[in-house]
PDB file of C-alpha atoms and ligand atoms in Angstrom:
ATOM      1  CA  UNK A  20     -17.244 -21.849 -63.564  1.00 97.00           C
ATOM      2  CA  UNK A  21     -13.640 -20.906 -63.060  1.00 96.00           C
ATOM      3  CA  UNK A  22     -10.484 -21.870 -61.443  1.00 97.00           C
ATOM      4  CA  UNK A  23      -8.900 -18.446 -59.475  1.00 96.00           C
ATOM      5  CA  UNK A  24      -5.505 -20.139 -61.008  1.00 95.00           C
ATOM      6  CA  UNK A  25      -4.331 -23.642 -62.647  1.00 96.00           C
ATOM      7  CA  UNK A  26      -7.020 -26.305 -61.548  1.00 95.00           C
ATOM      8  CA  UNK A  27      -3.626 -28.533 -60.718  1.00 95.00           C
ATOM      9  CA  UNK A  28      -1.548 -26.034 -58.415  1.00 97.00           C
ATOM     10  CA  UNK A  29      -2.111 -24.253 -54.953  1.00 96.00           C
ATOM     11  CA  UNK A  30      -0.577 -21.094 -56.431  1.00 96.00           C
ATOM     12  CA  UNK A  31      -2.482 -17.719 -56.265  1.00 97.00           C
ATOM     13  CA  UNK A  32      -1.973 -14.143 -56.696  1.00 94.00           C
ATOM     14  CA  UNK A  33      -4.097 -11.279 -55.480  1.00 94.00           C
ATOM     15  CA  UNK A  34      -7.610 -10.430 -56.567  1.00 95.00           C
ATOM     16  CA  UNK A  35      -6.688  -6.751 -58.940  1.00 95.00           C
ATOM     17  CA  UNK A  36     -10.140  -4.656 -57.620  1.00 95.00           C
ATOM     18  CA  UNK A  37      -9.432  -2.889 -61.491  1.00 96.00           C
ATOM     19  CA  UNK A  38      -9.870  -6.035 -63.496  1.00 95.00           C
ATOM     20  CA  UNK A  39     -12.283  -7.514 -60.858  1.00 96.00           C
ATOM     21  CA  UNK A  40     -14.743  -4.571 -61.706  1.00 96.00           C
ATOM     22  CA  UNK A  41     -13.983  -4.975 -65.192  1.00 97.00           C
ATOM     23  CA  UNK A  42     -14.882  -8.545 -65.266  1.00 95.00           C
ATOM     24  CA  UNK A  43     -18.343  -7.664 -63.302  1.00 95.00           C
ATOM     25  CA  UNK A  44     -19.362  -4.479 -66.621  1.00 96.00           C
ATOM     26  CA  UNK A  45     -18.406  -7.617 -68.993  1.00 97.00           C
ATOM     27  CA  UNK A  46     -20.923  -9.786 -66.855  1.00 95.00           C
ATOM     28  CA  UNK A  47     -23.856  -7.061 -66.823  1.00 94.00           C
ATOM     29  CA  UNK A  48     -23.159  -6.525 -69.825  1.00 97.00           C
ATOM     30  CA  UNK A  49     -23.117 -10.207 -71.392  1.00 96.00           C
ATOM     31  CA  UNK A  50     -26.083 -10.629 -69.162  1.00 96.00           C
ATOM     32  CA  UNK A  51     -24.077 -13.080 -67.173  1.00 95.00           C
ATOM     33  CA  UNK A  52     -25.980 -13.436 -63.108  1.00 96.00           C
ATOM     34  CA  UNK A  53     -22.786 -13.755 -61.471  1.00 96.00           C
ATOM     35  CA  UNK A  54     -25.327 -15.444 -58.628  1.00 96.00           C
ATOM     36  CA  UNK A  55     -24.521 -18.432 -61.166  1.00 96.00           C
ATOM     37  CA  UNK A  56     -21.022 -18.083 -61.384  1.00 97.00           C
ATOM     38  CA  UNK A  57     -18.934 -20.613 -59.739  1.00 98.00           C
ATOM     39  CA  UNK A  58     -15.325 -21.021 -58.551  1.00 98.00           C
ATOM     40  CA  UNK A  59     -13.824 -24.559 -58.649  1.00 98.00           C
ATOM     41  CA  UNK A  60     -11.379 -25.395 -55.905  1.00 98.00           C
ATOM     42  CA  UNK A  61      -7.842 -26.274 -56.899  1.00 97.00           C
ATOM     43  CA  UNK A  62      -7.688 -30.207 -56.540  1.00 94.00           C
ATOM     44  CA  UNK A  63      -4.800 -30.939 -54.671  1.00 92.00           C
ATOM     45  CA  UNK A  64      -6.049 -29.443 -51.647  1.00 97.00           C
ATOM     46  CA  UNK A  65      -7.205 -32.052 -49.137  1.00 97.00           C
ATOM     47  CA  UNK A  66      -9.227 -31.735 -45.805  1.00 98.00           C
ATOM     48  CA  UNK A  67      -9.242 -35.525 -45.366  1.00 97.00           C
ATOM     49  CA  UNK A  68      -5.502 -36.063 -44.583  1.00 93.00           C
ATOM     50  CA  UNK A  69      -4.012 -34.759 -41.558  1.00 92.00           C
ATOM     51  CA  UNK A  70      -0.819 -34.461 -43.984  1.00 92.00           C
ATOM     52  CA  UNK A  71      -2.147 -32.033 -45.686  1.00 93.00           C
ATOM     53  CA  UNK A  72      -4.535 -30.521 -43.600  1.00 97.00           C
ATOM     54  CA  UNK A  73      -3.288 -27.073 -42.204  1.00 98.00           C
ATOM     55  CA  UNK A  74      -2.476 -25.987 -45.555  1.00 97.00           C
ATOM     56  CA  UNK A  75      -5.509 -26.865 -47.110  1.00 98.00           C
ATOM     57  CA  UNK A  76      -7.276 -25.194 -44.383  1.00 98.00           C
ATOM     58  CA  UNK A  77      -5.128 -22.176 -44.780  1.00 98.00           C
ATOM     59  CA  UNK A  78      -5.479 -22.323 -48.784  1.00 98.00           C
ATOM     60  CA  UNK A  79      -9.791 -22.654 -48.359  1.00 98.00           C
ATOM     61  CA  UNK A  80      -9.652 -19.613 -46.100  1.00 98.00           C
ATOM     62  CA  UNK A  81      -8.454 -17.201 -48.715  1.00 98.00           C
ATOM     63  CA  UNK A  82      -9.932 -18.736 -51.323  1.00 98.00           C
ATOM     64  CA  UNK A  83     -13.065 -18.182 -49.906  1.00 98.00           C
ATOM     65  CA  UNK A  84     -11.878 -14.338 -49.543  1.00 98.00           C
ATOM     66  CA  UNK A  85     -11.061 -14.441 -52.863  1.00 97.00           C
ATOM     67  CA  UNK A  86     -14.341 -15.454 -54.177  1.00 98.00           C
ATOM     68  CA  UNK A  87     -16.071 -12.883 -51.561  1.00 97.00           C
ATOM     69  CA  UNK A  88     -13.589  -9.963 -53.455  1.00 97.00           C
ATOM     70  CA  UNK A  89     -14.520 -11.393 -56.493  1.00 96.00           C
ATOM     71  CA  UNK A  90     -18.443 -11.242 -55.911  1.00 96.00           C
ATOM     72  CA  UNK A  91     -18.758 -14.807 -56.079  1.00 97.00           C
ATOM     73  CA  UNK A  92     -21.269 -16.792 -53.859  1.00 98.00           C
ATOM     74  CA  UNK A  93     -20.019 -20.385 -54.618  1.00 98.00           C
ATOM     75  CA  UNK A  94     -17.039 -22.372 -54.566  1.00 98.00           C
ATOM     76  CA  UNK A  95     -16.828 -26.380 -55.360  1.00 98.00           C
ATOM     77  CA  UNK A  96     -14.299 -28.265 -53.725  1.00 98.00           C
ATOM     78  CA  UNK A  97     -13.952 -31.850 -53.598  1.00 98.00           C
ATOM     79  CA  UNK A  98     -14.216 -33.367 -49.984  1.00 98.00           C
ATOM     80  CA  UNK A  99     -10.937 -34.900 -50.387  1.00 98.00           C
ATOM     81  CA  UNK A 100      -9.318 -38.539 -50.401  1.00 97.00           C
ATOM     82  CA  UNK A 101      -8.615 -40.805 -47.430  1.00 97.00           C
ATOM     83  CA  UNK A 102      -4.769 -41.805 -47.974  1.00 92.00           C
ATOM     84  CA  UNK A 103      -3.479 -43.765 -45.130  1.00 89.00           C
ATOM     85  CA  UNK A 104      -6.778 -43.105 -42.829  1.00 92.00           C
ATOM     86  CA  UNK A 105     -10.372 -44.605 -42.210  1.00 95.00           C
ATOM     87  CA  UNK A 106     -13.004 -42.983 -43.783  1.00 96.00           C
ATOM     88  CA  UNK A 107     -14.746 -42.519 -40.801  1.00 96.00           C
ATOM     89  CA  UNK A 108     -12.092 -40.684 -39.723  1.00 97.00           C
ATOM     90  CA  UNK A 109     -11.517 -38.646 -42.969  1.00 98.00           C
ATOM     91  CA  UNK A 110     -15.372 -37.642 -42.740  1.00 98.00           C
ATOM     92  CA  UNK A 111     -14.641 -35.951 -39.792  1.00 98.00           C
ATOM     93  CA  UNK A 112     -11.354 -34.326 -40.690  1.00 98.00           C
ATOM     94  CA  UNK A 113     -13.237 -32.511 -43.473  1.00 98.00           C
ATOM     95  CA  UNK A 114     -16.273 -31.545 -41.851  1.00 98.00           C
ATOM     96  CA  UNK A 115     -13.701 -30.332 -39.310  1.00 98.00           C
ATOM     97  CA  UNK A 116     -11.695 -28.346 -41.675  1.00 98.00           C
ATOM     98  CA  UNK A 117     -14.943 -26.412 -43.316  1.00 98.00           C
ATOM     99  CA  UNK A 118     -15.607 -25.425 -39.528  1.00 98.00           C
ATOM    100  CA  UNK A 119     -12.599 -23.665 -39.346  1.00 98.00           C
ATOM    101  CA  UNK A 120     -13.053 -22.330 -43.103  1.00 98.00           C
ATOM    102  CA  UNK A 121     -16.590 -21.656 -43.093  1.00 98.00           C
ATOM    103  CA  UNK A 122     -16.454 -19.502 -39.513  1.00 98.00           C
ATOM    104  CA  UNK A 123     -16.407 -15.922 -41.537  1.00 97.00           C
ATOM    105  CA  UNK A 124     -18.332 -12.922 -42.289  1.00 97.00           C
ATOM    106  CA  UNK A 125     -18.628 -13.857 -46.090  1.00 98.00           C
ATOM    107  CA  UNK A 126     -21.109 -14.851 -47.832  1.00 98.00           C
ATOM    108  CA  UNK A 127     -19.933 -17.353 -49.683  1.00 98.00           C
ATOM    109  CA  UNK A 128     -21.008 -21.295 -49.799  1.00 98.00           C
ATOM    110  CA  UNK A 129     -18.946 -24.278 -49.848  1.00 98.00           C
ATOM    111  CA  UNK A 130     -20.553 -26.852 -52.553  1.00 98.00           C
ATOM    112  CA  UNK A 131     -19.359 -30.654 -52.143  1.00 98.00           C
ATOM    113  CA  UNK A 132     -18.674 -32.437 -54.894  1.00 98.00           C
ATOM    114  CA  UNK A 133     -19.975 -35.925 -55.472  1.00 98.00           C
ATOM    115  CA  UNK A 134     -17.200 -38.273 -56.258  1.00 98.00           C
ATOM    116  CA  UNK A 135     -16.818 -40.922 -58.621  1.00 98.00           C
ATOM    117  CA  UNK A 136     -14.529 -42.933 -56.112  1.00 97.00           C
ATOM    118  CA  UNK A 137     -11.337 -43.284 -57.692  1.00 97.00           C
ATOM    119  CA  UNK A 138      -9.051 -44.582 -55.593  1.00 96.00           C
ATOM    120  CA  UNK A 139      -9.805 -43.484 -51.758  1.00 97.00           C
ATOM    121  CA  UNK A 140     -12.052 -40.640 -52.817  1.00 98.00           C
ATOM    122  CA  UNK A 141     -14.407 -39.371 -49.582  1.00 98.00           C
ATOM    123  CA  UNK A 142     -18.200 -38.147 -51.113  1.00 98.00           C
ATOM    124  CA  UNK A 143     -18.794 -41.259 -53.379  1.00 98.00           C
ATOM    125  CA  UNK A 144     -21.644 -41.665 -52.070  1.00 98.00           C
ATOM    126  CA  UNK A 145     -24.859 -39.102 -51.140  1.00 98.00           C
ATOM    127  CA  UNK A 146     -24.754 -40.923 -47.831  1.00 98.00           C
ATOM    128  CA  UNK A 147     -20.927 -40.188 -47.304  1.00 98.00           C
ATOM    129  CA  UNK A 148     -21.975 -36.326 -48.378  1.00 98.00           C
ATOM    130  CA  UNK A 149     -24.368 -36.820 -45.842  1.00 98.00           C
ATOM    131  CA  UNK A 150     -22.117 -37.590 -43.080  1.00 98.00           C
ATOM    132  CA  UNK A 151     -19.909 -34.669 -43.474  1.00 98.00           C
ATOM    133  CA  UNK A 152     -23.089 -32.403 -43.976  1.00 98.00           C
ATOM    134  CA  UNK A 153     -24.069 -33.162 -40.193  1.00 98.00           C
ATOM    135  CA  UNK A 154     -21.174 -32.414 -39.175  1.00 98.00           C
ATOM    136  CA  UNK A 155     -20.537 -28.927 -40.246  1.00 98.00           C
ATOM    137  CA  UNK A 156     -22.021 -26.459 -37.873  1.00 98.00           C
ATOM    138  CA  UNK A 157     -22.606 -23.686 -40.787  1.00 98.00           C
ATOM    139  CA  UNK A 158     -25.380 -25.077 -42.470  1.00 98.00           C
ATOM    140  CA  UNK A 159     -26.160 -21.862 -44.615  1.00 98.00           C
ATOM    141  CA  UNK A 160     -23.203 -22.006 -45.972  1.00 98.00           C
ATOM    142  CA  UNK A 161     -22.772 -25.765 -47.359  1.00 98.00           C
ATOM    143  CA  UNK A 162     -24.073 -27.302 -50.134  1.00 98.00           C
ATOM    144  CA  UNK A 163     -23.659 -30.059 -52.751  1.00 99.00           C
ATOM    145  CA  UNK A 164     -22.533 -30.343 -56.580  1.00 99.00           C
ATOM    146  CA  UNK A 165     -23.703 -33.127 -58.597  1.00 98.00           C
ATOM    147  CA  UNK A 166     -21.433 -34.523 -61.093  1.00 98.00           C
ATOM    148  CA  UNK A 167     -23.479 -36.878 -63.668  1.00 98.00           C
ATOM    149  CA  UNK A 168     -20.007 -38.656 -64.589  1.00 98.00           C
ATOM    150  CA  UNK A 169     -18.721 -39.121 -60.967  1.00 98.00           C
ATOM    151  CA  UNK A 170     -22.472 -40.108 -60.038  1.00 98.00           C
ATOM    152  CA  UNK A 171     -22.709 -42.566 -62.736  1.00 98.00           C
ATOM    153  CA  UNK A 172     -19.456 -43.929 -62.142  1.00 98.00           C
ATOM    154  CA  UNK A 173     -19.961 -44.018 -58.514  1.00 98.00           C
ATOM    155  CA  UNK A 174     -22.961 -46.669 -59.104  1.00 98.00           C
ATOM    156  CA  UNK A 175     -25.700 -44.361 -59.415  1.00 98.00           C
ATOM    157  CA  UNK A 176     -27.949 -45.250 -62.045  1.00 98.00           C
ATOM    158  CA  UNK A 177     -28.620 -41.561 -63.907  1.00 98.00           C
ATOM    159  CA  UNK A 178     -31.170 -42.776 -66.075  1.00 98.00           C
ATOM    160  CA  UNK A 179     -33.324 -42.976 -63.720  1.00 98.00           C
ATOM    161  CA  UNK A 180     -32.393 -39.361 -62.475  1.00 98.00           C
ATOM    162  CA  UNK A 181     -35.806 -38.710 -60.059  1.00 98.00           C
ATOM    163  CA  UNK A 182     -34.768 -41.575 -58.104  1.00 98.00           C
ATOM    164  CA  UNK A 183     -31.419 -40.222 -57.360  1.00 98.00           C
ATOM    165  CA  UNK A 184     -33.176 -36.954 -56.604  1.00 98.00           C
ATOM    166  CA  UNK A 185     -35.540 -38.507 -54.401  1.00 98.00           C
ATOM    167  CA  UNK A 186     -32.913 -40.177 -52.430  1.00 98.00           C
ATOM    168  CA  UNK A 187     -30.723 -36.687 -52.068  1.00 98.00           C
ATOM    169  CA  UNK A 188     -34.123 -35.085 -51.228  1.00 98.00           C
ATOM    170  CA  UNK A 189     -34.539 -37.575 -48.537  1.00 98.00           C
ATOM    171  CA  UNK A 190     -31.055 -37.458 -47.173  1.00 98.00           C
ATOM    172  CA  UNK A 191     -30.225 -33.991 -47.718  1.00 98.00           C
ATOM    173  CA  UNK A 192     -32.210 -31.939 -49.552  1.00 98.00           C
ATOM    174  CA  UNK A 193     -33.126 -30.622 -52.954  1.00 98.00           C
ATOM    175  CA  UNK A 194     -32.387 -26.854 -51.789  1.00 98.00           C
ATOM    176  CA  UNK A 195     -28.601 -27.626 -50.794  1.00 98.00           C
ATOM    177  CA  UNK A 196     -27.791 -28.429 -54.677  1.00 98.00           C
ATOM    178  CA  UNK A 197     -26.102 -25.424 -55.844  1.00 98.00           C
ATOM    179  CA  UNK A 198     -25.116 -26.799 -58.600  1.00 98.00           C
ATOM    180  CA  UNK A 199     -24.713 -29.540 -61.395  1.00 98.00           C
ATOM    181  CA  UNK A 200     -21.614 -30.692 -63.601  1.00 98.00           C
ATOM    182  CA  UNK A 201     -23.059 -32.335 -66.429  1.00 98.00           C
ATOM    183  CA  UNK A 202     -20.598 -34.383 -68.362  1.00 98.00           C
ATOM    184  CA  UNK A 203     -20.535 -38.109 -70.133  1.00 98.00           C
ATOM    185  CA  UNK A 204     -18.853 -41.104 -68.905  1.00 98.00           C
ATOM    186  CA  UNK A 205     -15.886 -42.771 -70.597  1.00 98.00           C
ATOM    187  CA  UNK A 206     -16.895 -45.839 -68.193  1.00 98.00           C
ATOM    188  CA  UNK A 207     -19.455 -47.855 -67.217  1.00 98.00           C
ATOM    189  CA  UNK A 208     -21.855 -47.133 -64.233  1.00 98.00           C
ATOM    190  CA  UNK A 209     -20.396 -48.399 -60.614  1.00 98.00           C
ATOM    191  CA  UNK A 210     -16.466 -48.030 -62.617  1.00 98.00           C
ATOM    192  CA  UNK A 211     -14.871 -45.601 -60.369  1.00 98.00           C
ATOM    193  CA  UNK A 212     -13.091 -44.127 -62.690  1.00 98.00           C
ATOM    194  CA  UNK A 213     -14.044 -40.589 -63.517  1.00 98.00           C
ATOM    195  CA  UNK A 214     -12.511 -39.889 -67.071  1.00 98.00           C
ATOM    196  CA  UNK A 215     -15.164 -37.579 -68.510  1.00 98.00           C
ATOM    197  CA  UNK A 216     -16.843 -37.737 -71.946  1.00 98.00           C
ATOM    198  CA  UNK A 217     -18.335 -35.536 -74.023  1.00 98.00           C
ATOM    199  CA  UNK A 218     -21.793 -34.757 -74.207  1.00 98.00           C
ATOM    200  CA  UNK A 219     -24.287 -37.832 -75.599  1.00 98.00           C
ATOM    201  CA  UNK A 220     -20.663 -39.788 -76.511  1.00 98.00           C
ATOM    202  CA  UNK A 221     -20.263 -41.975 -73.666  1.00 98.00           C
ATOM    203  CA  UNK A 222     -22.227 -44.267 -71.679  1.00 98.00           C
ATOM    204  CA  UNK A 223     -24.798 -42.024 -70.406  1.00 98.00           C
ATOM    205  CA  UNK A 224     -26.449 -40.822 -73.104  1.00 98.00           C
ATOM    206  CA  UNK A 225     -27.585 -37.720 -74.447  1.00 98.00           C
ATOM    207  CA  UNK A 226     -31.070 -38.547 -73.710  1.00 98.00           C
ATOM    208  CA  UNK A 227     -30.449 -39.093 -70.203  1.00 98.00           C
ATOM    209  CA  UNK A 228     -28.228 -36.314 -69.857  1.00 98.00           C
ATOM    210  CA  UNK A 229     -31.277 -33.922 -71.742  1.00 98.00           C
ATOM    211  CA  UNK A 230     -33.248 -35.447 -69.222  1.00 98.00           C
ATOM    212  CA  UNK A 231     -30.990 -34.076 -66.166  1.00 98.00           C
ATOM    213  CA  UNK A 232     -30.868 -30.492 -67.648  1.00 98.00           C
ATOM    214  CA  UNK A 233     -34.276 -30.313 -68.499  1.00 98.00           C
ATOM    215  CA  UNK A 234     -35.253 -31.732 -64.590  1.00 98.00           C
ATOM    216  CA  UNK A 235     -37.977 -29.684 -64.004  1.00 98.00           C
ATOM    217  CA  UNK A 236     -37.092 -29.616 -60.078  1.00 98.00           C
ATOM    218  CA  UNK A 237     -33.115 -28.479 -60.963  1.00 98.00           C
ATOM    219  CA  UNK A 238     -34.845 -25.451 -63.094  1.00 96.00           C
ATOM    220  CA  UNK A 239     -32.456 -22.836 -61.285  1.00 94.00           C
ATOM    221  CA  UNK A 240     -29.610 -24.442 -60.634  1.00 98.00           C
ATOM    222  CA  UNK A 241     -26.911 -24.041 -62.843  1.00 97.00           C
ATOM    223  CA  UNK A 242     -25.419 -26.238 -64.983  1.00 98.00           C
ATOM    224  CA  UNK A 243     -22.051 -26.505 -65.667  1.00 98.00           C
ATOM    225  CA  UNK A 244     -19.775 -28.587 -68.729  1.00 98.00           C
ATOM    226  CA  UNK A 245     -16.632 -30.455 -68.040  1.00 98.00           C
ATOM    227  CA  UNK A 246     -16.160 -32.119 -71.135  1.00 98.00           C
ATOM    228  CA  UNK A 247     -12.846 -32.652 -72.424  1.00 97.00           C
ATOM    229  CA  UNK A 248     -11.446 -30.639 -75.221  1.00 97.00           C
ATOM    230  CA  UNK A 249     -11.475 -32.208 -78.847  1.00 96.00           C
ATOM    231  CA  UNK A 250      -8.249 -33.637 -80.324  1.00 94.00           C
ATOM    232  CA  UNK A 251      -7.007 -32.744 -83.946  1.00 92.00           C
ATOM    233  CA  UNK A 252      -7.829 -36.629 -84.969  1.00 89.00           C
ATOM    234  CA  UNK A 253      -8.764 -39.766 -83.851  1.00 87.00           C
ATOM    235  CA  UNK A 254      -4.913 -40.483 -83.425  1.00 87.00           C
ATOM    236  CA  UNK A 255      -3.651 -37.520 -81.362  1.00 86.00           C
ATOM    237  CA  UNK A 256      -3.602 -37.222 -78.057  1.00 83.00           C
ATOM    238  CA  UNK A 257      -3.915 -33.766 -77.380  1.00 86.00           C
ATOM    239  CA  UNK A 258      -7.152 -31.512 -77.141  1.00 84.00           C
ATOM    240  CA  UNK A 259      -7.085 -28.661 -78.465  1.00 92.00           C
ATOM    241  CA  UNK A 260     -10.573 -27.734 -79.170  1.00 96.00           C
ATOM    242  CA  UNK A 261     -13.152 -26.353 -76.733  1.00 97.00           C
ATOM    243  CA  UNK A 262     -16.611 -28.026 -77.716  1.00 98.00           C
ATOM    244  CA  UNK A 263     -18.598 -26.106 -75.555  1.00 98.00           C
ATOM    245  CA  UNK A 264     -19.859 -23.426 -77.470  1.00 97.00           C
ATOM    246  CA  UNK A 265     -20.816 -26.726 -79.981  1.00 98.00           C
ATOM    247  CA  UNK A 266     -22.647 -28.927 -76.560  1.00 98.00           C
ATOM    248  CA  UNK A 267     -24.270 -26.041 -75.540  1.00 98.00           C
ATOM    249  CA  UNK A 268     -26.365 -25.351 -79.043  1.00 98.00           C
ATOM    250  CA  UNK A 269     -26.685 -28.743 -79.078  1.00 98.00           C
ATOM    251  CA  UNK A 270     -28.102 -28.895 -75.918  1.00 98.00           C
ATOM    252  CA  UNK A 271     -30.456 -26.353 -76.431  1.00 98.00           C
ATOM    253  CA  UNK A 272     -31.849 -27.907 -79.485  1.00 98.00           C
ATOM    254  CA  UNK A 273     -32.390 -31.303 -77.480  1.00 98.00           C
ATOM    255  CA  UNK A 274     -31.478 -33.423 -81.016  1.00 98.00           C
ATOM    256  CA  UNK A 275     -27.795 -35.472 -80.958  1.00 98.00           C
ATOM    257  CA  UNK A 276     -25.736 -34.957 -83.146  1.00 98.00           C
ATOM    258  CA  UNK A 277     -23.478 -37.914 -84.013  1.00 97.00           C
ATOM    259  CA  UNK A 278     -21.548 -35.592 -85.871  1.00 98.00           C
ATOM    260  CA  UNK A 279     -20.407 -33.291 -83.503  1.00 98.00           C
ATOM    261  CA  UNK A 280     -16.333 -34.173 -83.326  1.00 96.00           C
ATOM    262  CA  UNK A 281     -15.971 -33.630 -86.843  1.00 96.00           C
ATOM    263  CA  UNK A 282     -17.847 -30.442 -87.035  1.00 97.00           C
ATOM    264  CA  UNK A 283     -15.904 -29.160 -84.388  1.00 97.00           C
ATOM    265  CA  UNK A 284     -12.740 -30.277 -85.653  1.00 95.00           C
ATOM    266  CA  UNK A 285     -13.534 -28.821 -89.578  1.00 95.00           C
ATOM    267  CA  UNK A 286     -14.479 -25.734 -87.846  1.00 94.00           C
ATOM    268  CA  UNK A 287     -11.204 -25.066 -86.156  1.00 89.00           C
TER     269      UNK A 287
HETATM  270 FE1   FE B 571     -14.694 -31.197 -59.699  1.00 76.06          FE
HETATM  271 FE1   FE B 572     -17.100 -32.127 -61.702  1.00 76.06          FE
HETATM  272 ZN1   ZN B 573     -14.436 -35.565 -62.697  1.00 76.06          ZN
END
């Protein structure tokens, strides 16, 4: 997963057809199926808000053309947040905006992001995901990505991942997930917070998290870290570290390892 420009700002240049080819050889190359590569909305854009709402409708246009230059199928975005408006209301602003940003010739998907609820976030719920779902006439081209923090802090219980799945099968259905963040919690289930941990470090569990990956009925979906960088020491307050190289092999060999900061700290 990437971010066509900072995850924080709305600016964007143009898609370069040079380096976008180059960046496909790399991907063929590195055996990368860019089917599974994913492009993360900027998050200041917000459908919800009639504030905001032309421009974020204008922004999601081209960044769905971007994505389409780029050869990418998916793009996350997170429903938005219901400042100074009912959520009712901000359910239907959304689903109204991807009407308008979804009516193309591209084949690209929208994936909605499950929420963790902070503050007046809209998609905290799979029921909430639900109501904008109905609501969007392109159904092809709408989906849903789980996030294992913003589930867990949005009340769902993760350990008991099937259920969840059950209920989203119910509701929705398994075949819109494009998708799954999986990241630890800082916080405690139903917390609202969404302050991500790394992997087997916070309340979640790397158990339960192994579990999730390993999900037999999320076998093709991809899976996707958000775990925050690693700080020098215990002390400092900047990250400097990517650990996912270090989650990843730890992943793959399904053992925790209570270690893992420090490693990744001696090695850098
Ligand atoms: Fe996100
Ligand atoms: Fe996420
Ligand atoms: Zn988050």
């Amino acid at each position: 997963m990437f971010y066509t420009g900072a995850p924080q700002n709305t600016n964007r240049g143009d898609i370069d057809e040079e380096i976008t080819k180059e960046a496909q050889k790399i991907m063929l190359k590195e055996n990368i199926d860019i089917n599974k590569v994913i492009v993360h909305a900027p998050y200041i854009v917000n459908l919800a808000n009639m504030n905001n709402f032309d421009f974020s409708v204008s922004f999601l246009q081209n960044e769905v053309k971007r994505c389409s230059l780029l050869g990418i199928k998916y793009l996350v975005l997170h429903p938005g947040s219901a400042v100074n408006c009912p959520r009712e209301e901000a359910i239907t602003n959304i689903a109204n905006g991807l009407n308008l940003i979804l009516d193309n010739n591209y084949d690209v998907t929208i994936l909605l992001e499950t929420m963790a609820g902070k503050g007046n976030e809209v998609g905290k719920t799979i029921d909430e995901i639900k109501a904008i779902i109905d609501l969007v006439k392109f159904k092809d081209k709408i989906g849903v990505c789980l996030d294992t923090c913003h589930l867990n802090d949005a009340g769902y219980d993760v350990s008991l991942f099937d259920d969840v799945l059950n209920e989203f099968d119910q509701k929705i259905g398994l075949d819109k997930i494009g998708c799954i963040h999986v990241n630890d919690s800082k916080n405690s289930i139903d917390s609202h917070k969404d302050r991500h941990e790394n992997i087997g470090f916070g309340t979640i569990g790397f158990d339960n998290l192994i579990n999730i990956i390993y999900n037999e009925r999320l076998q093709n979906i991809p899976k996707i870290l958000e775990t925050p960088y690693v700080s020098k020491d215990d002390t400092s307050k900047e990250r400097e570290y990517p650990p996912y190289k270090y989650e990843i092999a730890m992943i793959k060999n399904k053992v925790f390892d209570e270690k893992l900061i420090d490693k990744i700290r001696e090695d850098n």
